[in-house]
Short mmCIF file of C-alpha atoms in Angstrom, two decimals:
data_model
loop_
_atom_site.label_atom_id
_atom_site.label_comp_id
_atom_site.label_asym_id
_atom_site.label_seq_id
_atom_site.Cartn_x
_atom_site.Cartn_y
_atom_site.Cartn_z
CA MET A 1 22.75 11.01 -12.13
CA SER A 2 19.63 13.18 -12.03
CA VAL A 3 18.09 14.45 -8.84
CA PRO A 4 14.93 12.45 -7.92
CA GLN A 5 11.72 14.37 -8.38
CA PRO A 6 9.82 15.34 -5.24
CA PRO A 7 6.37 13.81 -4.75
CA GLU A 8 3.22 15.79 -5.30
CA PRO A 9 1.98 17.34 -2.03
CA ILE A 10 -1.00 15.65 -0.40
CA PRO A 11 -3.78 18.29 -0.66
CA GLY A 12 -4.72 19.84 2.66
CA ALA A 13 -2.24 17.81 4.70
CA ARG A 14 -0.32 20.86 5.95
CA LEU A 15 -3.50 22.35 7.37
CA LEU A 16 -3.95 19.36 9.67
CA PHE A 17 -1.07 20.57 11.87
CA SER A 18 -0.55 23.60 14.09
CA LEU A 19 3.16 23.91 13.30
CA ASP A 20 4.70 27.39 13.04
CA PRO A 21 4.54 28.24 9.31
CA ALA A 22 7.64 30.44 9.61
CA VAL A 23 9.79 27.38 10.37
CA SER A 24 10.72 24.42 8.18
CA HIS A 25 10.06 21.38 10.36
CA LEU A 26 12.41 18.80 8.84
CA ASN A 27 12.94 16.69 11.95
CA HIS A 28 9.68 14.84 12.46
CA GLY A 29 11.65 11.83 13.69
CA SER A 30 12.64 13.33 17.04
CA PHE A 31 9.31 14.35 18.58
CA GLY A 32 6.71 13.97 15.86
CA ALA A 33 3.87 16.42 15.33
CA VAL A 34 0.34 15.90 16.61
CA PRO A 35 -2.48 16.75 14.17
CA ILE A 36 -4.98 19.35 15.31
CA GLY A 37 -7.83 16.83 15.36
CA VAL A 38 -5.84 14.57 17.66
CA GLN A 39 -4.96 17.48 19.93
CA ARG A 40 -8.65 18.27 20.23
CA ALA A 41 -9.54 14.63 20.93
CA GLN A 42 -7.03 14.57 23.76
CA GLN A 43 -8.29 17.89 25.11
CA ARG A 44 -11.84 16.53 25.24
CA LEU A 45 -10.53 13.60 27.28
CA ARG A 46 -8.68 15.99 29.58
CA ASP A 47 -11.87 18.00 30.02
CA GLU A 48 -13.69 14.79 30.95
CA MET A 49 -10.96 13.89 33.42
CA GLU A 50 -10.97 17.30 35.10
CA ALA A 51 -14.77 17.50 35.24
CA ASN A 52 -14.87 14.46 37.54
CA PRO A 53 -11.43 12.98 38.31
CA LEU A 54 -12.79 10.29 40.65
CA ARG A 55 -15.20 8.92 38.06
CA PHE A 56 -12.61 9.14 35.25
CA PHE A 57 -9.99 7.12 37.12
CA THR A 58 -12.22 4.61 38.92
CA GLN A 59 -15.06 3.80 36.52
CA GLY A 60 -14.02 1.94 33.40
CA LEU A 61 -10.59 3.43 32.75
CA VAL A 62 -8.78 0.07 32.78
CA ASP A 63 -11.25 -1.23 30.17
CA ARG A 64 -10.81 1.88 28.04
CA ILE A 65 -7.04 1.44 28.11
CA GLY A 66 -7.47 -2.19 27.10
CA HIS A 67 -9.73 -1.23 24.20
CA THR A 68 -7.16 1.32 23.01
CA ARG A 69 -4.37 -1.23 23.29
CA ARG A 70 -6.29 -3.71 21.15
CA HIS A 71 -6.91 -1.05 18.51
CA LEU A 72 -3.26 -0.03 18.31
CA ALA A 73 -1.96 -3.60 18.42
CA GLY A 74 -4.28 -4.55 15.59
CA PHE A 75 -2.89 -1.77 13.42
CA LEU A 76 0.66 -2.92 14.10
CA GLY A 77 0.00 -6.61 13.55
CA ALA A 78 0.76 -7.47 17.18
CA ASP A 79 -0.97 -9.78 19.65
CA PRO A 80 -3.19 -7.51 21.80
CA ASP A 81 -2.89 -9.85 24.77
CA GLY A 82 0.89 -9.69 24.51
CA SER A 83 1.05 -5.91 24.22
CA ALA A 84 1.21 -3.18 26.84
CA LEU A 85 0.94 0.57 26.48
CA VAL A 86 3.96 2.47 27.83
CA GLY A 87 5.17 6.04 27.72
CA ASN A 88 7.84 5.57 25.06
CA THR A 89 10.19 3.01 23.56
CA THR A 90 12.91 3.79 26.11
CA THR A 91 10.49 2.97 28.91
CA GLY A 92 9.69 -0.34 27.24
CA VAL A 93 13.39 -1.14 27.00
CA ALA A 94 13.89 -0.35 30.69
CA VAL A 95 10.97 -2.60 31.64
CA VAL A 96 12.48 -5.51 29.71
CA LEU A 97 16.02 -5.01 31.03
CA GLN A 98 15.01 -4.99 34.69
CA SER A 99 12.75 -8.03 34.17
CA LEU A 100 15.47 -10.31 32.77
CA GLY A 101 17.14 -11.14 36.06
CA LEU A 102 20.65 -10.46 34.78
CA ARG A 103 23.53 -11.79 36.88
CA PRO A 104 27.31 -11.43 36.95
CA GLY A 105 28.82 -13.09 33.89
CA ASP A 106 25.78 -12.37 31.70
CA GLU A 107 26.08 -9.95 28.80
CA VAL A 108 23.76 -7.71 26.83
CA LEU A 109 24.75 -7.36 23.19
CA SER A 110 23.87 -4.33 21.04
CA THR A 111 25.24 -2.44 18.02
CA ASP A 112 26.94 0.91 17.62
CA HIS A 113 23.86 2.18 15.76
CA GLY A 114 21.75 2.02 18.93
CA TYR A 115 19.91 4.93 20.48
CA GLY A 116 21.94 6.73 23.13
CA ALA A 117 19.37 6.52 25.93
CA VAL A 118 18.94 2.80 25.30
CA GLY A 119 22.70 2.37 25.61
CA LEU A 120 22.62 4.22 28.92
CA ALA A 121 19.79 1.99 30.14
CA ILE A 122 21.80 -1.10 29.26
CA GLN A 123 24.86 0.26 31.06
CA ARG A 124 22.86 1.08 34.18
CA GLU A 125 21.28 -2.37 34.37
CA CYS A 126 24.65 -3.99 33.85
CA ARG A 127 26.18 -1.92 36.66
CA ARG A 128 23.30 -2.85 38.93
CA THR A 129 23.48 -6.59 38.24
CA GLY A 130 27.14 -7.20 37.44
CA ALA A 131 26.37 -8.09 33.83
CA VAL A 132 28.42 -6.77 30.90
CA SER A 133 27.42 -4.57 27.98
CA ARG A 134 29.10 -5.37 24.67
CA VAL A 135 28.65 -3.32 21.48
CA LEU A 136 29.09 -4.69 17.96
CA PRO A 137 30.44 -2.19 15.39
CA ILE A 138 28.56 -2.39 12.10
CA PRO A 139 29.67 -0.37 9.03
CA LEU A 140 27.15 2.15 7.77
CA ASP A 141 27.20 0.57 4.31
CA ALA A 142 26.89 -3.02 5.54
CA THR A 143 24.42 -5.16 3.61
CA ASP A 144 21.70 -7.15 5.32
CA GLU A 145 23.73 -10.32 4.89
CA GLN A 146 26.81 -8.69 6.38
CA ILE A 147 24.84 -7.39 9.36
CA VAL A 148 23.47 -10.86 10.07
CA GLN A 149 26.96 -12.34 9.81
CA ILE A 150 28.36 -9.79 12.26
CA VAL A 151 25.59 -10.54 14.75
CA ARG A 152 26.05 -14.30 14.35
CA ALA A 153 29.79 -14.01 14.98
CA GLY A 154 29.20 -11.76 18.01
CA LEU A 155 26.85 -14.09 19.90
CA ARG A 156 28.21 -16.00 22.87
CA PRO A 157 25.70 -18.76 23.67
CA GLY A 158 25.44 -19.29 27.39
CA ARG A 159 26.64 -15.76 28.14
CA THR A 160 24.64 -13.50 25.81
CA ARG A 161 21.34 -13.06 27.64
CA LEU A 162 19.87 -10.47 25.30
CA MET A 163 20.46 -8.99 21.85
CA VAL A 164 19.19 -5.42 21.44
CA VAL A 165 18.79 -4.29 17.83
CA ASP A 166 17.09 -1.36 16.13
CA GLN A 167 14.47 -1.91 13.45
CA LEU A 168 15.27 1.53 12.03
CA THR A 169 18.22 3.25 13.64
CA SER A 170 17.84 6.76 14.99
CA ALA A 171 21.47 7.83 14.68
CA THR A 172 22.06 6.50 11.16
CA ALA A 173 18.59 6.14 9.59
CA LYS A 174 19.39 2.57 8.56
CA LEU A 175 16.86 -0.23 8.27
CA PHE A 176 18.12 -3.41 9.90
CA PRO A 177 17.07 -6.96 8.89
CA THR A 178 15.41 -7.58 12.24
CA ALA A 179 13.56 -10.78 11.33
CA ALA A 180 16.79 -12.38 10.07
CA ILE A 181 18.67 -11.22 13.17
CA VAL A 182 15.96 -12.73 15.38
CA GLY A 183 16.28 -16.01 13.50
CA VAL A 184 20.06 -16.16 13.97
CA CYS A 185 19.80 -15.29 17.67
CA HIS A 186 17.08 -17.84 18.33
CA GLU A 187 19.21 -20.54 16.72
CA GLN A 188 21.70 -19.85 19.53
CA GLY A 189 19.05 -19.56 22.25
CA VAL A 190 19.48 -15.79 22.61
CA PRO A 191 16.34 -13.63 23.08
CA VAL A 192 16.00 -10.41 21.10
CA LEU A 193 14.67 -6.96 21.99
CA VAL A 194 13.80 -4.82 18.96
CA ASP A 195 13.96 -1.04 19.41
CA ALA A 196 11.31 -0.01 16.90
CA ALA A 197 10.94 3.62 17.96
CA HIS A 198 10.45 4.81 14.37
CA ALA A 199 8.54 1.85 12.93
CA PRO A 200 4.84 2.41 13.78
CA GLY A 201 3.20 4.34 11.00
CA MET A 202 6.33 4.58 8.85
CA LEU A 203 7.12 0.97 8.05
CA ALA A 204 4.72 -1.62 6.68
CA THR A 205 6.32 -4.53 8.56
CA THR A 206 4.00 -6.21 11.06
CA VAL A 207 5.27 -6.99 14.55
CA SER A 208 4.29 -10.65 14.42
CA SER A 209 6.36 -11.22 11.27
CA ILE A 210 9.57 -10.22 13.10
CA GLY A 211 9.24 -12.86 15.78
CA ALA A 212 11.16 -10.97 18.47
CA ASP A 213 10.89 -11.80 22.16
CA PHE A 214 10.38 -8.11 22.89
CA TRP A 215 9.42 -5.26 20.55
CA ALA A 216 8.89 -1.63 21.56
CA GLY A 217 7.74 1.16 19.24
CA ASN A 218 6.46 4.73 19.51
CA LEU A 219 3.13 5.75 18.03
CA HIS A 220 3.75 9.43 18.74
CA LYS A 221 6.21 9.82 15.88
CA TRP A 222 4.90 8.47 12.57
CA ALA A 223 1.42 7.33 13.67
CA TYR A 224 0.29 10.81 14.77
CA ALA A 225 -0.56 9.85 18.37
CA PRO A 226 -0.09 12.31 21.24
CA ARG A 227 3.38 12.16 22.79
CA GLY A 228 3.88 9.56 25.44
CA THR A 229 2.27 6.70 23.49
CA ALA A 230 4.19 3.51 22.76
CA LEU A 231 3.57 -0.21 22.66
CA LEU A 232 5.67 -2.93 24.27
CA VAL A 233 5.02 -6.34 22.72
CA VAL A 234 6.18 -9.45 24.59
CA ALA A 235 6.31 -13.08 23.41
CA PRO A 236 4.12 -15.54 25.39
CA GLN A 237 6.97 -17.27 27.21
CA TRP A 238 8.13 -13.98 28.77
CA ARG A 239 4.89 -12.34 29.83
CA ASP A 240 4.72 -13.71 33.36
CA ARG A 241 8.25 -12.41 34.02
CA ILE A 242 7.66 -8.82 32.93
CA GLU A 243 7.48 -6.45 35.88
CA PRO A 244 6.65 -2.72 35.89
CA LEU A 245 9.18 -0.11 36.87
CA VAL A 246 6.71 1.09 39.51
CA VAL A 247 4.27 -1.23 41.31
CA SER A 248 0.66 -0.04 41.37
CA TRP A 249 -2.83 -1.39 42.03
CA GLU A 250 -3.01 -3.67 38.97
CA GLN A 251 0.14 -5.58 39.97
CA GLU A 252 -1.76 -8.79 40.73
CA SER A 253 -3.61 -8.63 37.40
CA GLY A 254 -0.49 -9.70 35.53
CA PHE A 255 0.69 -8.58 32.11
CA PRO A 256 -0.27 -6.22 30.50
CA ALA A 257 -2.35 -4.41 33.15
CA ARG A 258 0.48 -4.37 35.70
CA ILE A 259 2.61 -2.48 33.17
CA GLU A 260 -0.07 -0.08 31.97
CA TRP A 261 -1.65 1.02 35.24
CA GLN A 262 0.49 3.72 36.82
CA ALA A 263 -1.91 5.39 39.24
CA THR A 264 -2.47 9.07 38.38
CA LEU A 265 -0.66 9.02 35.06
CA ASP A 266 -2.33 11.19 32.42
CA TYR A 267 -3.79 8.43 30.23
CA THR A 268 -5.39 10.83 27.75
CA SER A 269 -2.50 10.52 25.30
CA TRP A 270 -3.15 6.77 25.02
CA LEU A 271 -6.91 7.14 24.78
CA ALA A 272 -6.55 9.72 21.98
CA ALA A 273 -4.06 7.62 19.99
CA PRO A 274 -6.74 5.97 17.80
CA ALA A 275 -7.59 9.45 16.52
CA GLY A 276 -4.02 9.60 15.19
CA LEU A 277 -4.54 6.34 13.30
CA PHE A 278 -7.83 7.75 11.97
CA THR A 279 -5.91 10.71 10.56
CA LEU A 280 -3.30 8.45 8.99
CA ARG A 281 -5.93 6.19 7.44
CA SER A 282 -7.90 9.20 6.19
CA LEU A 283 -4.84 10.44 4.31
CA GLY A 284 -4.13 6.91 3.07
CA VAL A 285 -1.50 4.84 4.89
CA ASP A 286 0.35 3.69 1.77
CA ARG A 287 0.06 7.13 0.21
CA VAL A 288 1.60 8.78 3.26
CA ARG A 289 4.43 6.25 3.46
CA GLU A 290 5.32 6.60 -0.21
CA HIS A 291 5.13 10.41 -0.07
CA ASN A 292 7.30 10.71 3.03
CA ALA A 293 9.99 8.32 1.81
CA ALA A 294 10.18 10.04 -1.59
CA LEU A 295 10.35 13.50 -0.02
CA ALA A 296 13.13 12.47 2.38
CA ALA A 297 15.09 11.02 -0.55
CA TYR A 298 14.65 14.29 -2.46
CA GLY A 299 15.80 16.35 0.52
CA GLN A 300 18.85 14.15 1.04
CA ARG A 301 19.91 14.57 -2.59
CA VAL A 302 19.28 18.33 -2.78
CA VAL A 303 21.11 19.13 0.47
CA GLY A 304 23.83 16.60 -0.33
CA ASP A 305 24.47 18.28 -3.68
CA ALA A 306 24.69 21.67 -1.98
CA LEU A 307 27.32 20.32 0.43
CA GLY A 308 29.30 18.77 -2.39
CA VAL A 309 28.57 15.17 -1.40
CA PRO A 310 28.62 12.81 -4.40
CA PRO A 311 25.39 10.80 -4.70
CA ALA A 312 27.33 7.56 -4.20
CA GLN A 313 28.41 8.79 -0.76
CA LEU A 314 24.88 9.49 0.46
CA PRO A 315 23.95 6.64 2.82
CA ALA A 316 21.17 4.41 1.54
CA PRO A 317 18.38 3.59 4.02
CA GLY A 318 18.72 -0.14 3.56
CA GLY A 319 15.13 -0.75 2.53
CA PRO A 320 11.90 0.80 1.22
CA GLY A 321 9.61 3.20 2.99
CA VAL A 322 12.22 4.92 5.15
CA ALA A 323 11.33 8.59 5.66
CA LEU A 324 14.62 9.49 7.38
CA ARG A 325 17.80 10.18 5.41
CA LEU A 326 21.39 10.93 6.41
CA ILE A 327 23.88 13.38 4.87
CA PRO A 328 27.56 13.55 5.89
CA LEU A 329 28.63 16.98 7.10
CA PRO A 330 32.01 18.50 6.17
CA ALA A 331 35.01 16.95 7.91
CA GLY A 332 35.59 18.36 11.39
CA THR A 333 31.92 19.33 11.89
CA ALA A 334 29.84 18.09 14.85
CA LEU A 335 32.45 15.65 16.13
CA SER A 336 30.84 15.39 19.58
CA ILE A 337 27.30 15.22 20.89
CA ASP A 338 27.63 18.71 22.36
CA ALA A 339 28.93 20.11 19.08
CA ALA A 340 26.11 18.40 17.19
CA ARG A 341 23.49 19.88 19.50
CA ALA A 342 25.03 23.34 19.20
CA LEU A 343 24.98 23.16 15.40
CA GLN A 344 21.40 21.92 15.41
CA THR A 345 20.39 24.88 17.56
CA ARG A 346 22.28 27.30 15.31
CA ILE A 347 20.57 25.96 12.19
CA GLY A 348 17.20 26.35 13.85
CA ALA A 349 17.90 29.92 14.99
CA ARG A 350 19.58 31.26 11.85
CA LEU A 351 17.92 29.29 9.07
CA ALA A 352 14.47 28.76 10.63
CA ALA A 353 14.84 25.06 9.90
CA GLU A 354 14.52 22.31 12.50
CA VAL A 355 16.81 19.39 11.64
CA ALA A 356 18.62 16.62 13.49
CA VAL A 357 22.41 16.77 13.74
CA MET A 358 24.15 13.56 14.80
CA SER A 359 27.66 12.71 15.87
CA TRP A 360 28.35 9.08 14.98
CA ASN A 361 31.48 7.06 14.35
CA GLY A 362 33.81 10.06 14.42
CA ARG A 363 31.82 12.23 12.01
CA GLY A 364 28.96 14.71 12.00
CA TRP A 365 25.77 13.89 10.11
CA LEU A 366 22.63 15.78 9.15
CA ARG A 367 19.41 13.75 9.42
CA LEU A 368 16.36 14.90 7.48
CA ALA A 369 12.80 13.62 7.69
CA GLY A 370 9.95 13.74 5.22
CA GLN A 371 6.37 14.25 6.40
CA VAL A 372 3.07 15.23 4.81
CA TYR A 373 3.35 18.81 6.06
CA ASN A 374 6.72 19.30 4.31
CA THR A 375 7.25 20.65 0.79
CA ALA A 376 10.16 20.40 -1.62
CA ASP A 377 11.00 24.10 -1.35
CA GLU A 378 11.81 23.71 2.37
CA TYR A 379 14.71 21.39 1.56
CA GLU A 380 15.76 23.65 -1.29
CA ARG A 381 15.93 26.67 1.02
CA LEU A 382 18.01 24.70 3.50
CA ALA A 383 20.32 23.60 0.71
CA ALA A 384 20.77 27.18 -0.47
CA ARG A 385 21.68 28.57 2.97
CA LEU A 386 23.34 25.75 4.88
CA PRO A 387 26.78 25.81 3.17
CA ALA A 388 27.35 29.46 4.15
CA LEU A 389 26.38 28.77 7.76
CA LEU A 390 28.75 25.80 7.98
CA ALA A 391 31.55 27.90 6.54
CA GLN A 392 31.22 30.32 9.47
CA ARG A 393 32.21 27.77 12.15
#
């Protein structure tokens, strides 16, 4: 089986970012990268704020936030009136969990592909309320139909108060059939929270087509917004029950203002987020998505070949457009979170390549991303040097 050809670079895309050219940045999925134009847009907003803080915070800021929210929600295919800007997906998850009114005997259901901080948030809320957290194991190679069957079998109507599922998993770079999972859960009267941290900008799916009760996604990863920009989308029947983590002056205004207004928060990241969408649209949304997915697939194959992984053993993303790919590391490598973090740091220091190293299901995994600032030779250099570094453990 031949190695897939890398996509042609998008002319000038690399120059849009201020990333260190001496480093291969192959881990866009963790913290994103903010284009220079977006950085400057946010700095202009910060300059405005610092020139007259009283006027910035008290004259029209709530309306400006609302305008930004409508712009971002429109791009994502979400109801602007049912959306609220939050700092990140994990914050959105925490808002939902503490608004449910969990009680002893209730349970929150999730999968073993879930994001670690989300799992910790579930555990904390369960400890606080007496509810129970239950995790469904799902094989990495499970088909969409198999995933839906596992979820259906795991539901306990009357006890399961919430199903938490990833749209695209962080740990395993796997696309889940979220709309089908929502359908199965709703048949049993179970609400669904979709962790869509990686969806905005990367995936073409619109929020409204999923039909979830709650959906939370970051715009500071694949939609080029400044960090600290995410959207929490809530179905109509839940909006009056959603409470902020911290009460502030817009509490009596209801959702979404009571969630968004957090006193002296630096709102410039939200206000500059439309500049990120402008950059994405200028490059061509479909063009960027196709480029990034193809480049990630190329990197997975090149590095996988270098590590002696047969193509058939390289995990498939489970759907089109995914710009994250997973590669199994040699047996005995990165078996714990601490070991994974140590290896990730060592790769960055010795190979000048920023990657994500995961420990999942008793094995270490390398996760690579594809972004417009990346080139095929960066993955090739990693492939040429990584085996020797792993042999030194």
